PDB file of C-alpha atoms and ligand atoms in Angstrom:
ATOM      1  CA  MET L 320     -14.948  23.523  17.794  1.00  0.00           C
ATOM      2  CA  ILE L 321     -16.104  21.091  15.130  1.00  0.00           C
ATOM      3  CA  ASP L 322     -19.719  20.023  15.090  1.00  0.00           C
ATOM      4  CA  ARG L 323     -19.601  16.451  13.839  1.00  0.00           C
ATOM      5  CA  ASP L 324     -22.848  16.856  11.915  1.00  0.00           C
ATOM      6  CA  GLY L 325     -21.467  19.835  10.083  1.00  0.00           C
ATOM      7  CA  ASP L 326     -17.990  18.393   9.791  1.00  0.00           C
ATOM      8  CA  PRO L 327     -17.033  18.108   6.142  1.00  0.00           C
ATOM      9  CA  TRP L 328     -14.624  15.284   7.002  1.00  0.00           C
ATOM     10  CA  ALA L 329     -17.186  13.150   8.767  1.00  0.00           C
ATOM     11  CA  ALA L 330     -19.371  11.978   5.924  1.00  0.00           C
ATOM     12  CA  ALA L 331     -16.966  10.595   3.391  1.00  0.00           C
ATOM     13  CA  TRP L 332     -14.465   7.784   3.562  1.00  0.00           C
ATOM     14  CA  GLY L 333     -15.021   6.997   7.208  1.00  0.00           C
ATOM     15  CA  ALA L 334     -16.052   3.933   9.165  1.00  0.00           C
ATOM     16  CA  ALA L 335     -19.733   4.080   8.156  1.00  0.00           C
ATOM     17  CA  ALA L 336     -18.904   4.416   4.457  1.00  0.00           C
ATOM     18  CA  ALA L 337     -16.428   1.550   4.782  1.00  0.00           C
ATOM     19  CA  ALA L 338     -19.065  -0.660   6.388  1.00  0.00           C
ATOM     20  CA  THR L 339     -21.472   0.085   3.516  1.00  0.00           C
ATOM     21  CA  ALA L 340     -18.817  -0.671   0.891  1.00  0.00           C
ATOM     22  CA  ALA L 341     -17.790  -3.849   2.719  1.00  0.00           C
ATOM     23  CA  THR L 342     -21.374  -5.134   2.778  1.00  0.00           C
ATOM     24  CA  ILE L 343     -21.619  -4.767  -0.991  1.00  0.00           C
ATOM     25  CA  VAL L 344     -18.204  -6.363  -1.628  1.00  0.00           C
ATOM     26  CA  ARG L 345     -18.872  -9.218   0.800  1.00  0.00           C
ATOM     27  CA  GLU L 346     -22.139 -10.084  -0.903  1.00  0.00           C
ATOM     28  CA  ARG L 347     -20.878  -9.714  -4.473  1.00  0.00           C
ATOM     29  CA  LEU L 348     -17.657 -11.680  -3.947  1.00  0.00           C
ATOM     30  CA  ALA L 349     -18.739 -14.069  -1.189  1.00  0.00           C
ATOM     31  CA  VAL L 350     -15.819 -12.840   0.925  1.00  0.00           C
ATOM     32  CA  ARG L 351     -14.776 -15.023   3.835  1.00  0.00           C
ATOM     33  CA  THR L 352     -12.583 -13.604   6.602  1.00  0.00           C
ATOM     34  CA  PRO L 353      -9.240 -12.994   4.912  1.00  0.00           C
ATOM     35  CA  ALA L 354      -5.882 -13.967   6.408  1.00  0.00           C
ATOM     36  CA  ALA L 355      -4.512 -10.797   4.827  1.00  0.00           C
ATOM     37  CA  ALA L 356      -5.322  -7.903   2.569  1.00  0.00           C
ATOM     38  CA  ILE L 357      -2.729  -6.978  -0.021  1.00  0.00           C
ATOM     39  CA  VAL L 358      -2.208  -3.668  -1.802  1.00  0.00           C
ATOM     40  CA  LEU L 359      -0.591  -4.198  -5.180  1.00  0.00           C
ATOM     41  CA  GLY L 360       1.699  -1.359  -6.188  1.00  0.00           C
ATOM     42  CA  SER L 361       2.481  -0.053  -9.674  1.00  0.00           C
ATOM     43  CA  GLY L 362       3.269  -2.885 -12.055  1.00  0.00           C
ATOM     44  CA  LEU L 363       2.933  -5.558  -9.375  1.00  0.00           C
ATOM     45  CA  GLY L 364      -0.596  -6.515 -10.361  1.00  0.00           C
ATOM     46  CA  ASP L 365       0.601  -9.786 -11.963  1.00  0.00           C
ATOM     47  CA  VAL L 366       0.319 -11.318  -8.545  1.00  0.00           C
ATOM     48  CA  VAL L 367      -3.406 -11.676  -9.116  1.00  0.00           C
ATOM     49  CA  SER L 368      -2.664 -14.418 -11.664  1.00  0.00           C
ATOM     50  CA  ARG L 369      -1.576 -16.540  -8.676  1.00  0.00           C
ATOM     51  CA  LEU L 370      -4.904 -16.215  -6.928  1.00  0.00           C
ATOM     52  CA  GLN L 371      -7.168 -19.229  -6.980  1.00  0.00           C
ATOM     53  CA  HIS L 372     -10.954 -19.271  -6.706  1.00  0.00           C
ATOM     54  CA  VAL L 373     -10.709 -15.626  -7.734  1.00  0.00           C
ATOM     55  CA  ARG L 374     -13.701 -13.311  -7.688  1.00  0.00           C
ATOM     56  CA  GLU L 375     -13.302  -9.675  -8.641  1.00  0.00           C
ATOM     57  CA  MET L 376     -15.140  -6.426  -9.069  1.00  0.00           C
ATOM     58  CA  PRO L 377     -14.193  -3.098 -10.622  1.00  0.00           C
ATOM     59  CA  TYR L 378     -13.573  -0.218  -8.260  1.00  0.00           C
ATOM     60  CA  GLN L 379     -16.358   1.826  -9.918  1.00  0.00           C
ATOM     61  CA  GLU L 380     -18.887  -0.566  -8.433  1.00  0.00           C
ATOM     62  CA  ILE L 381     -17.673  -0.094  -4.864  1.00  0.00           C
ATOM     63  CA  PRO L 382     -19.218   2.952  -3.139  1.00  0.00           C
ATOM     64  CA  GLY L 383     -16.496   5.422  -2.187  1.00  0.00           C
ATOM     65  CA  PHE L 384     -13.999   4.007  -4.693  1.00  0.00           C
ATOM     66  CA  SER L 385     -13.469   5.639  -8.048  1.00  0.00           C
ATOM     67  CA  ALA L 386     -11.782   4.235 -11.128  1.00  0.00           C
ATOM     68  CA  THR L 387      -8.003   4.541 -10.964  1.00  0.00           C
ATOM     69  CA  ALA L 388      -6.547   6.024 -14.075  1.00  0.00           C
ATOM     70  CA  VAL L 389      -2.828   5.490 -13.591  1.00  0.00           C
ATOM     71  CA  GLU L 390      -1.149   3.100 -15.978  1.00  0.00           C
ATOM     72  CA  GLY L 391      -0.139  -0.054 -14.182  1.00  0.00           C
ATOM     73  CA  HIS L 392      -3.106  -0.102 -11.852  1.00  0.00           C
ATOM     74  CA  ALA L 393      -6.000  -2.420 -12.547  1.00  0.00           C
ATOM     75  CA  GLY L 394      -8.651  -0.620 -10.501  1.00  0.00           C
ATOM     76  CA  ARG L 395     -10.158  -3.890  -9.296  1.00  0.00           C
ATOM     77  CA  LEU L 396     -10.686  -5.579  -5.960  1.00  0.00           C
ATOM     78  CA  TYR L 397     -10.054  -9.331  -5.855  1.00  0.00           C
ATOM     79  CA  ALA L 398     -10.991 -12.041  -3.387  1.00  0.00           C
ATOM     80  CA  GLY L 399      -9.411 -15.460  -3.641  1.00  0.00           C
ATOM     81  CA  THR L 400      -6.876 -17.764  -2.117  1.00  0.00           C
ATOM     82  CA  LEU L 401      -3.112 -17.393  -2.258  1.00  0.00           C
ATOM     83  CA  GLY L 402      -1.032 -20.330  -1.113  1.00  0.00           C
ATOM     84  CA  GLY L 403      -4.258 -21.811   0.230  1.00  0.00           C
ATOM     85  CA  ARG L 404      -5.105 -18.786   2.401  1.00  0.00           C
ATOM     86  CA  GLU L 405      -8.037 -16.469   1.879  1.00  0.00           C
ATOM     87  CA  VAL L 406      -6.885 -12.995   0.782  1.00  0.00           C
ATOM     88  CA  ILE L 407      -8.241  -9.758  -0.568  1.00  0.00           C
ATOM     89  CA  ALA L 408      -6.091  -7.963  -3.116  1.00  0.00           C
ATOM     90  CA  LEU L 409      -6.457  -4.309  -4.006  1.00  0.00           C
ATOM     91  CA  GLY L 410      -5.328  -3.863  -7.587  1.00  0.00           C
ATOM     92  CA  GLY L 411      -4.767  -0.148  -7.612  1.00  0.00           C
ATOM     93  CA  ARG L 412      -4.636   2.815  -5.326  1.00  0.00           C
ATOM     94  CA  PHE L 413      -6.133   6.296  -5.037  1.00  0.00           C
ATOM     95  CA  HIS L 414      -3.092   8.496  -5.084  1.00  0.00           C
ATOM     96  CA  MET L 415      -2.997  11.985  -3.698  1.00  0.00           C
ATOM     97  CA  TYR L 416      -1.399  13.142  -6.953  1.00  0.00           C
ATOM     98  CA  GLU L 417      -4.656  12.235  -8.708  1.00  0.00           C
ATOM     99  CA  GLY L 418      -6.371  14.777  -6.492  1.00  0.00           C
ATOM    100  CA  HIS L 419      -7.635  12.402  -3.815  1.00  0.00           C
ATOM    101  CA  THR L 420      -7.469  13.558  -0.225  1.00  0.00           C
ATOM    102  CA  ALA L 421      -5.310  11.600   2.193  1.00  0.00           C
ATOM    103  CA  ARG L 422      -8.514  10.306   3.738  1.00  0.00           C
ATOM    104  CA  ALA L 423      -9.870   9.043   0.404  1.00  0.00           C
ATOM    105  CA  SER L 424      -6.557   7.504  -0.560  1.00  0.00           C
ATOM    106  CA  ALA L 425      -6.613   5.356   2.583  1.00  0.00           C
ATOM    107  CA  PHE L 426     -10.316   4.457   2.337  1.00  0.00           C
ATOM    108  CA  PRO L 427      -9.611   0.974   0.864  1.00  0.00           C
ATOM    109  CA  VAL L 428      -7.789   0.139   4.118  1.00  0.00           C
ATOM    110  CA  ARG L 429     -10.975   0.862   6.053  1.00  0.00           C
ATOM    111  CA  VAL L 430     -12.946  -1.311   3.651  1.00  0.00           C
ATOM    112  CA  VAL L 431     -10.630  -4.342   3.932  1.00  0.00           C
ATOM    113  CA  HIS L 432     -10.689  -3.899   7.715  1.00  0.00           C
ATOM    114  CA  ALA L 433     -14.491  -3.906   7.592  1.00  0.00           C
ATOM    115  CA  LEU L 434     -14.231  -7.116   5.534  1.00  0.00           C
ATOM    116  CA  GLY L 435     -12.364  -8.687   8.436  1.00  0.00           C
ATOM    117  CA  ALA L 436      -8.711  -8.257   7.413  1.00  0.00           C
ATOM    118  CA  ARG L 437      -6.394  -7.659  10.377  1.00  0.00           C
ATOM    119  CA  VAL L 438      -3.141  -7.998   8.418  1.00  0.00           C
ATOM    120  CA  LEU L 439      -2.276  -5.570   5.635  1.00  0.00           C
ATOM    121  CA  PHE L 440       0.627  -6.136   3.261  1.00  0.00           C
ATOM    122  CA  ALA L 441       1.357  -3.113   1.068  1.00  0.00           C
ATOM    123  CA  SER L 442       3.674  -3.040  -1.907  1.00  0.00           C
ATOM    124  CA  ASN L 443       4.903  -0.126  -3.933  1.00  0.00           C
ATOM    125  CA  ALA L 444       7.327   0.986  -6.591  1.00  0.00           C
ATOM    126  CA  ALA L 445       9.933   3.363  -5.212  1.00  0.00           C
ATOM    127  CA  GLY L 446      13.076   5.244  -6.109  1.00  0.00           C
ATOM    128  CA  GLY L 447      16.285   4.224  -4.350  1.00  0.00           C
ATOM    129  CA  LEU L 448      17.877   7.028  -2.331  1.00  0.00           C
ATOM    130  CA  GLU L 449      21.148   5.200  -1.657  1.00  0.00           C
ATOM    131  CA  ARG L 450      23.788   4.432  -4.235  1.00  0.00           C
ATOM    132  CA  SER L 451      23.910   0.845  -3.014  1.00  0.00           C
ATOM    133  CA  LEU L 452      20.330   0.278  -4.195  1.00  0.00           C
ATOM    134  CA  ASN L 453      19.703  -0.971  -7.712  1.00  0.00           C
ATOM    135  CA  ALA L 454      16.614  -1.275  -9.843  1.00  0.00           C
ATOM    136  CA  GLY L 455      15.007  -4.601  -8.984  1.00  0.00           C
ATOM    137  CA  ASP L 456      15.986  -4.580  -5.295  1.00  0.00           C
ATOM    138  CA  LEU L 457      13.270  -5.405  -2.780  1.00  0.00           C
ATOM    139  CA  VAL L 458      13.264  -3.335   0.401  1.00  0.00           C
ATOM    140  CA  LEU L 459      11.354  -4.429   3.490  1.00  0.00           C
ATOM    141  CA  LEU L 460      10.238  -1.276   5.250  1.00  0.00           C
ATOM    142  CA  ASP L 461      11.271  -0.861   8.856  1.00  0.00           C
ATOM    143  CA  ASP L 462       9.501   2.450   9.062  1.00  0.00           C
ATOM    144  CA  HIS L 463       8.362   5.463   7.070  1.00  0.00           C
ATOM    145  CA  ILE L 464       8.494   9.244   7.039  1.00  0.00           C
ATOM    146  CA  ASN L 465       5.277  11.035   6.074  1.00  0.00           C
ATOM    147  CA  LEU L 466       6.294  14.081   4.046  1.00  0.00           C
ATOM    148  CA  THR L 467       3.018  14.391   2.169  1.00  0.00           C
ATOM    149  CA  GLY L 468       1.975  17.301   4.353  1.00  0.00           C
ATOM    150  CA  HIS L 469      -1.353  15.520   4.861  1.00  0.00           C
ATOM    151  CA  ASN L 470      -2.795  12.930   7.163  1.00  0.00           C
ATOM    152  CA  PRO L 471      -5.732  10.575   6.542  1.00  0.00           C
ATOM    153  CA  LEU L 472      -6.881  11.025  10.140  1.00  0.00           C
ATOM    154  CA  PHE L 473      -7.511  14.781   9.848  1.00  0.00           C
ATOM    155  CA  GLY L 474     -10.996  15.531  11.111  1.00  0.00           C
ATOM    156  CA  SER L 475     -13.209  13.917  13.667  1.00  0.00           C
ATOM    157  CA  VAL L 476     -12.278  10.547  15.119  1.00  0.00           C
ATOM    158  CA  GLU L 477     -13.945   7.676  13.338  1.00  0.00           C
ATOM    159  CA  PRO L 478     -15.718   5.117  15.515  1.00  0.00           C
ATOM    160  CA  GLY L 479     -13.148   2.411  16.215  1.00  0.00           C
ATOM    161  CA  ASP L 480     -10.144   4.678  15.544  1.00  0.00           C
ATOM    162  CA  VAL L 481      -7.543   5.786  18.022  1.00  0.00           C
ATOM    163  CA  ARG L 482      -7.260   9.615  18.178  1.00  0.00           C
ATOM    164  CA  PHE L 483      -3.486   9.663  18.583  1.00  0.00           C
ATOM    165  CA  PRO L 484      -2.193   6.405  17.149  1.00  0.00           C
ATOM    166  CA  ASP L 485       1.182   5.214  18.371  1.00  0.00           C
ATOM    167  CA  MET L 486       3.457   4.835  15.354  1.00  0.00           C
ATOM    168  CA  SER L 487       6.463   3.348  17.150  1.00  0.00           C
ATOM    169  CA  ALA L 488       5.749  -0.090  15.686  1.00  0.00           C
ATOM    170  CA  ALA L 489       3.539   0.865  12.743  1.00  0.00           C
ATOM    171  CA  HIS L 490       5.525  -1.580  10.595  1.00  0.00           C
ATOM    172  CA  SER L 491       4.814  -4.765  12.509  1.00  0.00           C
ATOM    173  CA  PRO L 492       7.929  -6.486  13.902  1.00  0.00           C
ATOM    174  CA  ARG L 493       6.084  -9.828  13.770  1.00  0.00           C
ATOM    175  CA  LEU L 494       5.115  -9.483  10.114  1.00  0.00           C
ATOM    176  CA  ARG L 495       8.544  -8.154   9.157  1.00  0.00           C
ATOM    177  CA  ALA L 496      10.111 -11.236  10.716  1.00  0.00           C
ATOM    178  CA  LEU L 497       7.758 -13.445   8.655  1.00  0.00           C
ATOM    179  CA  VAL L 498       8.692 -11.621   5.441  1.00  0.00           C
ATOM    180  CA  ARG L 499      12.401 -11.945   6.249  1.00  0.00           C
ATOM    181  CA  THR L 500      12.009 -15.673   6.918  1.00  0.00           C
ATOM    182  CA  ALA L 501      10.066 -16.143   3.678  1.00  0.00           C
ATOM    183  CA  ALA L 502      12.759 -14.280   1.724  1.00  0.00           C
ATOM    184  CA  ALA L 503      15.585 -16.272   3.326  1.00  0.00           C
ATOM    185  CA  GLU L 504      13.871 -19.584   2.544  1.00  0.00           C
ATOM    186  CA  LEU L 505      13.381 -18.571  -1.081  1.00  0.00           C
ATOM    187  CA  GLY L 506      16.875 -17.113  -1.473  1.00  0.00           C
ATOM    188  CA  ILE L 507      15.364 -13.701  -2.271  1.00  0.00           C
ATOM    189  CA  ALA L 508      17.569 -10.771  -1.317  1.00  0.00           C
ATOM    190  CA  LEU L 509      15.739  -8.278   0.873  1.00  0.00           C
ATOM    191  CA  LYS L 510      17.243  -5.075   2.208  1.00  0.00           C
ATOM    192  CA  PRO L 511      15.857  -3.146   5.166  1.00  0.00           C
ATOM    193  CA  GLY L 512      14.916   0.491   4.697  1.00  0.00           C
ATOM    194  CA  VAL L 513      12.830   3.535   5.501  1.00  0.00           C
ATOM    195  CA  TYR L 514      10.227   4.802   3.006  1.00  0.00           C
ATOM    196  CA  VAL L 515       9.550   8.474   2.604  1.00  0.00           C
ATOM    197  CA  GLY L 516       6.140   9.311   1.174  1.00  0.00           C
ATOM    198  CA  LEU L 517       5.583  12.480  -0.853  1.00  0.00           C
ATOM    199  CA  THR L 518       2.515  13.409  -2.855  1.00  0.00           C
ATOM    200  CA  GLY L 519       4.116  13.555  -6.301  1.00  0.00           C
ATOM    201  CA  PRO L 520       3.253  13.600  -9.146  1.00  0.00           C
ATOM    202  CA  VAL L 521       6.703  14.947  -9.920  1.00  0.00           C
ATOM    203  CA  TYR L 522       9.675  12.760  -9.230  1.00  0.00           C
ATOM    204  CA  GLU L 523      12.116  14.448  -6.877  1.00  0.00           C
ATOM    205  CA  THR L 524      14.815  16.917  -7.818  1.00  0.00           C
ATOM    206  CA  PRO L 525      18.409  15.827  -7.149  1.00  0.00           C
ATOM    207  CA  SER L 526      18.527  18.309  -4.239  1.00  0.00           C
ATOM    208  CA  GLU L 527      15.392  16.803  -2.741  1.00  0.00           C
ATOM    209  CA  VAL L 528      16.911  13.351  -3.121  1.00  0.00           C
ATOM    210  CA  ARG L 529      19.992  14.440  -1.141  1.00  0.00           C
ATOM    211  CA  MET L 530      17.730  15.978   1.512  1.00  0.00           C
ATOM    212  CA  LEU L 531      15.561  12.852   1.809  1.00  0.00           C
ATOM    213  CA  ALA L 532      18.609  10.612   2.174  1.00  0.00           C
ATOM    214  CA  GLY L 533      19.910  13.009   4.818  1.00  0.00           C
ATOM    215  CA  LEU L 534      16.614  12.710   6.697  1.00  0.00           C
ATOM    216  CA  GLY L 535      17.175   8.991   7.040  1.00  0.00           C
ATOM    217  CA  ALA L 536      15.057   7.649   4.193  1.00  0.00           C
ATOM    218  CA  THR L 537      16.179   4.757   1.986  1.00  0.00           C
ATOM    219  CA  VAL L 538      13.470   4.761  -0.684  1.00  0.00           C
ATOM    220  CA  THR L 539      10.993   7.367  -1.925  1.00  0.00           C
ATOM    221  CA  GLY L 540       7.508   7.037  -3.344  1.00  0.00           C
ATOM    222  CA  MET L 541       4.037   8.515  -3.678  1.00  0.00           C
ATOM    223  CA  SER L 542       1.900   6.094  -1.687  1.00  0.00           C
ATOM    224  CA  THR L 543       1.764   3.772   1.349  1.00  0.00           C
ATOM    225  CA  VAL L 544       2.167   6.227   4.240  1.00  0.00           C
ATOM    226  CA  CYS L 545      -1.562   7.020   4.471  1.00  0.00           C
ATOM    227  CA  GLU L 546      -2.330   3.293   4.432  1.00  0.00           C
ATOM    228  CA  ALA L 547       0.144   2.657   7.247  1.00  0.00           C
ATOM    229  CA  ILE L 548      -1.433   5.451   9.290  1.00  0.00           C
ATOM    230  CA  VAL L 549      -5.021   4.226   8.912  1.00  0.00           C
ATOM    231  CA  ALA L 550      -3.890   0.655   9.622  1.00  0.00           C
ATOM    232  CA  ALA L 551      -2.333   1.925  12.863  1.00  0.00           C
ATOM    233  CA  ALA L 552      -5.495   3.817  13.798  1.00  0.00           C
ATOM    234  CA  LEU L 553      -7.538   0.641  13.255  1.00  0.00           C
ATOM    235  CA  GLY L 554      -5.102  -1.586  15.139  1.00  0.00           C
ATOM    236  CA  MET L 555      -4.236  -3.625  12.049  1.00  0.00           C
ATOM    237  CA  GLU L 556      -0.849  -5.264  11.643  1.00  0.00           C
ATOM    238  CA  PHE L 557       0.931  -3.621   8.720  1.00  0.00           C
ATOM    239  CA  VAL L 558       3.965  -4.528   6.638  1.00  0.00           C
ATOM    240  CA  ALA L 559       5.231  -3.110   3.372  1.00  0.00           C
ATOM    241  CA  VAL L 560       7.763  -4.000   0.701  1.00  0.00           C
ATOM    242  CA  SER L 561       9.112  -1.517  -1.821  1.00  0.00           C
ATOM    243  CA  LEU L 562      10.394  -2.553  -5.183  1.00  0.00           C
ATOM    244  CA  VAL L 563      13.202  -0.224  -6.208  1.00  0.00           C
ATOM    245  CA  THR L 564      12.392   0.569  -9.820  1.00  0.00           C
ATOM    246  CA  ASN L 565      15.033   3.240 -10.345  1.00  0.00           C
ATOM    247  CA  PRO L 566      17.822   5.142  -8.644  1.00  0.00           C
ATOM    248  CA  ALA L 567      16.239   8.407  -7.443  1.00  0.00           C
ATOM    249  CA  ALA L 568      16.936  11.574  -9.402  1.00  0.00           C
ATOM    250  CA  GLY L 569      20.571  12.558  -9.657  1.00  0.00           C
ATOM    251  CA  LEU L 570      21.863   9.117  -8.671  1.00  0.00           C
ATOM    252  CA  SER L 571      22.071   7.887 -12.247  1.00  0.00           C
ATOM    253  CA  ASP L 572      22.871   9.561 -15.541  1.00  0.00           C
ATOM    254  CA  GLY L 573      19.404   9.455 -17.045  1.00  0.00           C
ATOM    255  CA  PRO L 574      15.995  10.879 -16.194  1.00  0.00           C
ATOM    256  CA  VAL L 575      13.436   9.084 -13.999  1.00  0.00           C
ATOM    257  CA  ARG L 576      10.735   7.765 -16.326  1.00  0.00           C
ATOM    258  CA  HIS L 577       7.410   6.083 -15.581  1.00  0.00           C
ATOM    259  CA  GLU L 578       8.019   3.556 -18.425  1.00  0.00           C
ATOM    260  CA  ASP L 579      11.182   2.351 -16.691  1.00  0.00           C
ATOM    261  CA  VAL L 580       9.383   2.153 -13.363  1.00  0.00           C
ATOM    262  CA  MET L 581       6.740  -0.075 -14.961  1.00  0.00           C
ATOM    263  CA  MET L 582       9.270  -2.235 -16.778  1.00  0.00           C
ATOM    264  CA  GLU L 583      11.288  -2.931 -13.629  1.00  0.00           C
ATOM    265  CA  ALA L 584       8.154  -3.749 -11.696  1.00  0.00           C
ATOM    266  CA  GLY L 585       7.173  -6.245 -14.388  1.00  0.00           C
ATOM    267  CA  LEU L 586      10.603  -7.907 -14.217  1.00  0.00           C
ATOM    268  CA  ALA L 587      10.400  -8.254 -10.442  1.00  0.00           C
ATOM    269  CA  SER L 588       6.817  -9.398 -10.212  1.00  0.00           C
ATOM    270  CA  LYS L 589       7.616 -13.151 -10.150  1.00  0.00           C
ATOM    271  CA  ARG L 590      10.062 -12.701  -7.261  1.00  0.00           C
ATOM    272  CA  PHE L 591       7.631 -10.434  -5.486  1.00  0.00           C
ATOM    273  CA  GLY L 592       4.797 -12.921  -5.987  1.00  0.00           C
ATOM    274  CA  ASP L 593       6.899 -15.786  -4.612  1.00  0.00           C
ATOM    275  CA  LEU L 594       7.707 -13.723  -1.536  1.00  0.00           C
ATOM    276  CA  LEU L 595       4.119 -12.679  -0.983  1.00  0.00           C
ATOM    277  CA  GLU L 596       2.751 -16.202  -1.366  1.00  0.00           C
ATOM    278  CA  SER L 597       5.289 -17.641   1.058  1.00  0.00           C
ATOM    279  CA  PHE L 598       4.549 -14.835   3.547  1.00  0.00           C
ATOM    280  CA  VAL L 599       0.792 -15.464   3.405  1.00  0.00           C
ATOM    281  CA  LYS L 600       1.306 -19.184   4.056  1.00  0.00           C
ATOM    282  CA  LYS L 601       3.157 -18.297   7.258  1.00  0.00           C
ATOM    283  CA  LEU L 602       0.338 -16.261   8.746  1.00  0.00           C
TER     284      LEU L 602
HETATM  285  N1  HPA K1261      10.420   8.842  -6.784  1.00  0.00           N
HETATM  286  C1  HPA K1261       9.157   8.804  -6.297  1.00  0.00           C
HETATM  287  N2  HPA K1261       8.307   7.811  -6.558  1.00  0.00           N
HETATM  288  C2  HPA K1261       8.751   6.801  -7.317  1.00  0.00           C
HETATM  289  C3  HPA K1261      10.057   6.768  -7.834  1.00  0.00           C
HETATM  290  C4  HPA K1261      10.936   7.848  -7.555  1.00  0.00           C
HETATM  291  O1  HPA K1261      12.101   7.901  -7.978  1.00  0.00           O
HETATM  292  N3  HPA K1261      10.165   5.623  -8.550  1.00  0.00           N
HETATM  293  C5  HPA K1261       8.961   4.974  -8.436  1.00  0.00           C
HETATM  294  N4  HPA K1261       8.107   5.681  -7.698  1.00  0.00           N
END
């Protein structure tokens, strides 16, 4: 039996810590209730240039956050308006491959929830597991498979959390419909797919890529699943879009390289920003 007071999971990155962090962020950035919180994936940080009335603070100044070191991640939290709607944007993640626990990697979701966000839009860079997917394709996630071997809800139940969250509609049908409508109106091609989350930091082997495709996944990456799980536990509506930055290992002649991932994300960021802005206006 776990004594909550002696529970090593209880103290850090839970509801109380999120409330503390949210108080500091709210005061510093004069945050009003956001229509949505947005997680900006690798190389997709350009979207912040679309924000108006932007206020920002570095992650180091938010209790429970640490500086992100991965290239392509700003490590800053932004408040502002996008398409006239109040949003919070998280420029950077805490990945498990950096050594963060699943619980820590999903902590920003708790903080944006404590700031009043009830809609979470996550983006990520991912490898395409099907030959029909090309670099630059946007994939709207229907669902995910958590193959990290971890779960951000390990430990005692946080106040406000559900112990056994239902994941049958973790990727909100309502929000997915809004993203599809936004894409159709803008003439942006959007494919449906299933994301499989692994810890990384290695890219997959060709054998793993065949296995993941066989399991029913469409794209593979090193983030997002912990965020979707905490969003479900908190009763937030969640939606995610993957940018395919490369064919997964073995599906093209060359190696999978972080530079190429970043370059493709940069090329797609205008399209992604258009989609995101149109989506937010529909909320
Ligand atoms: N595999 C895992 N994560 C990724 C990939 C990939 O091929 N591309 C971008 N993120």
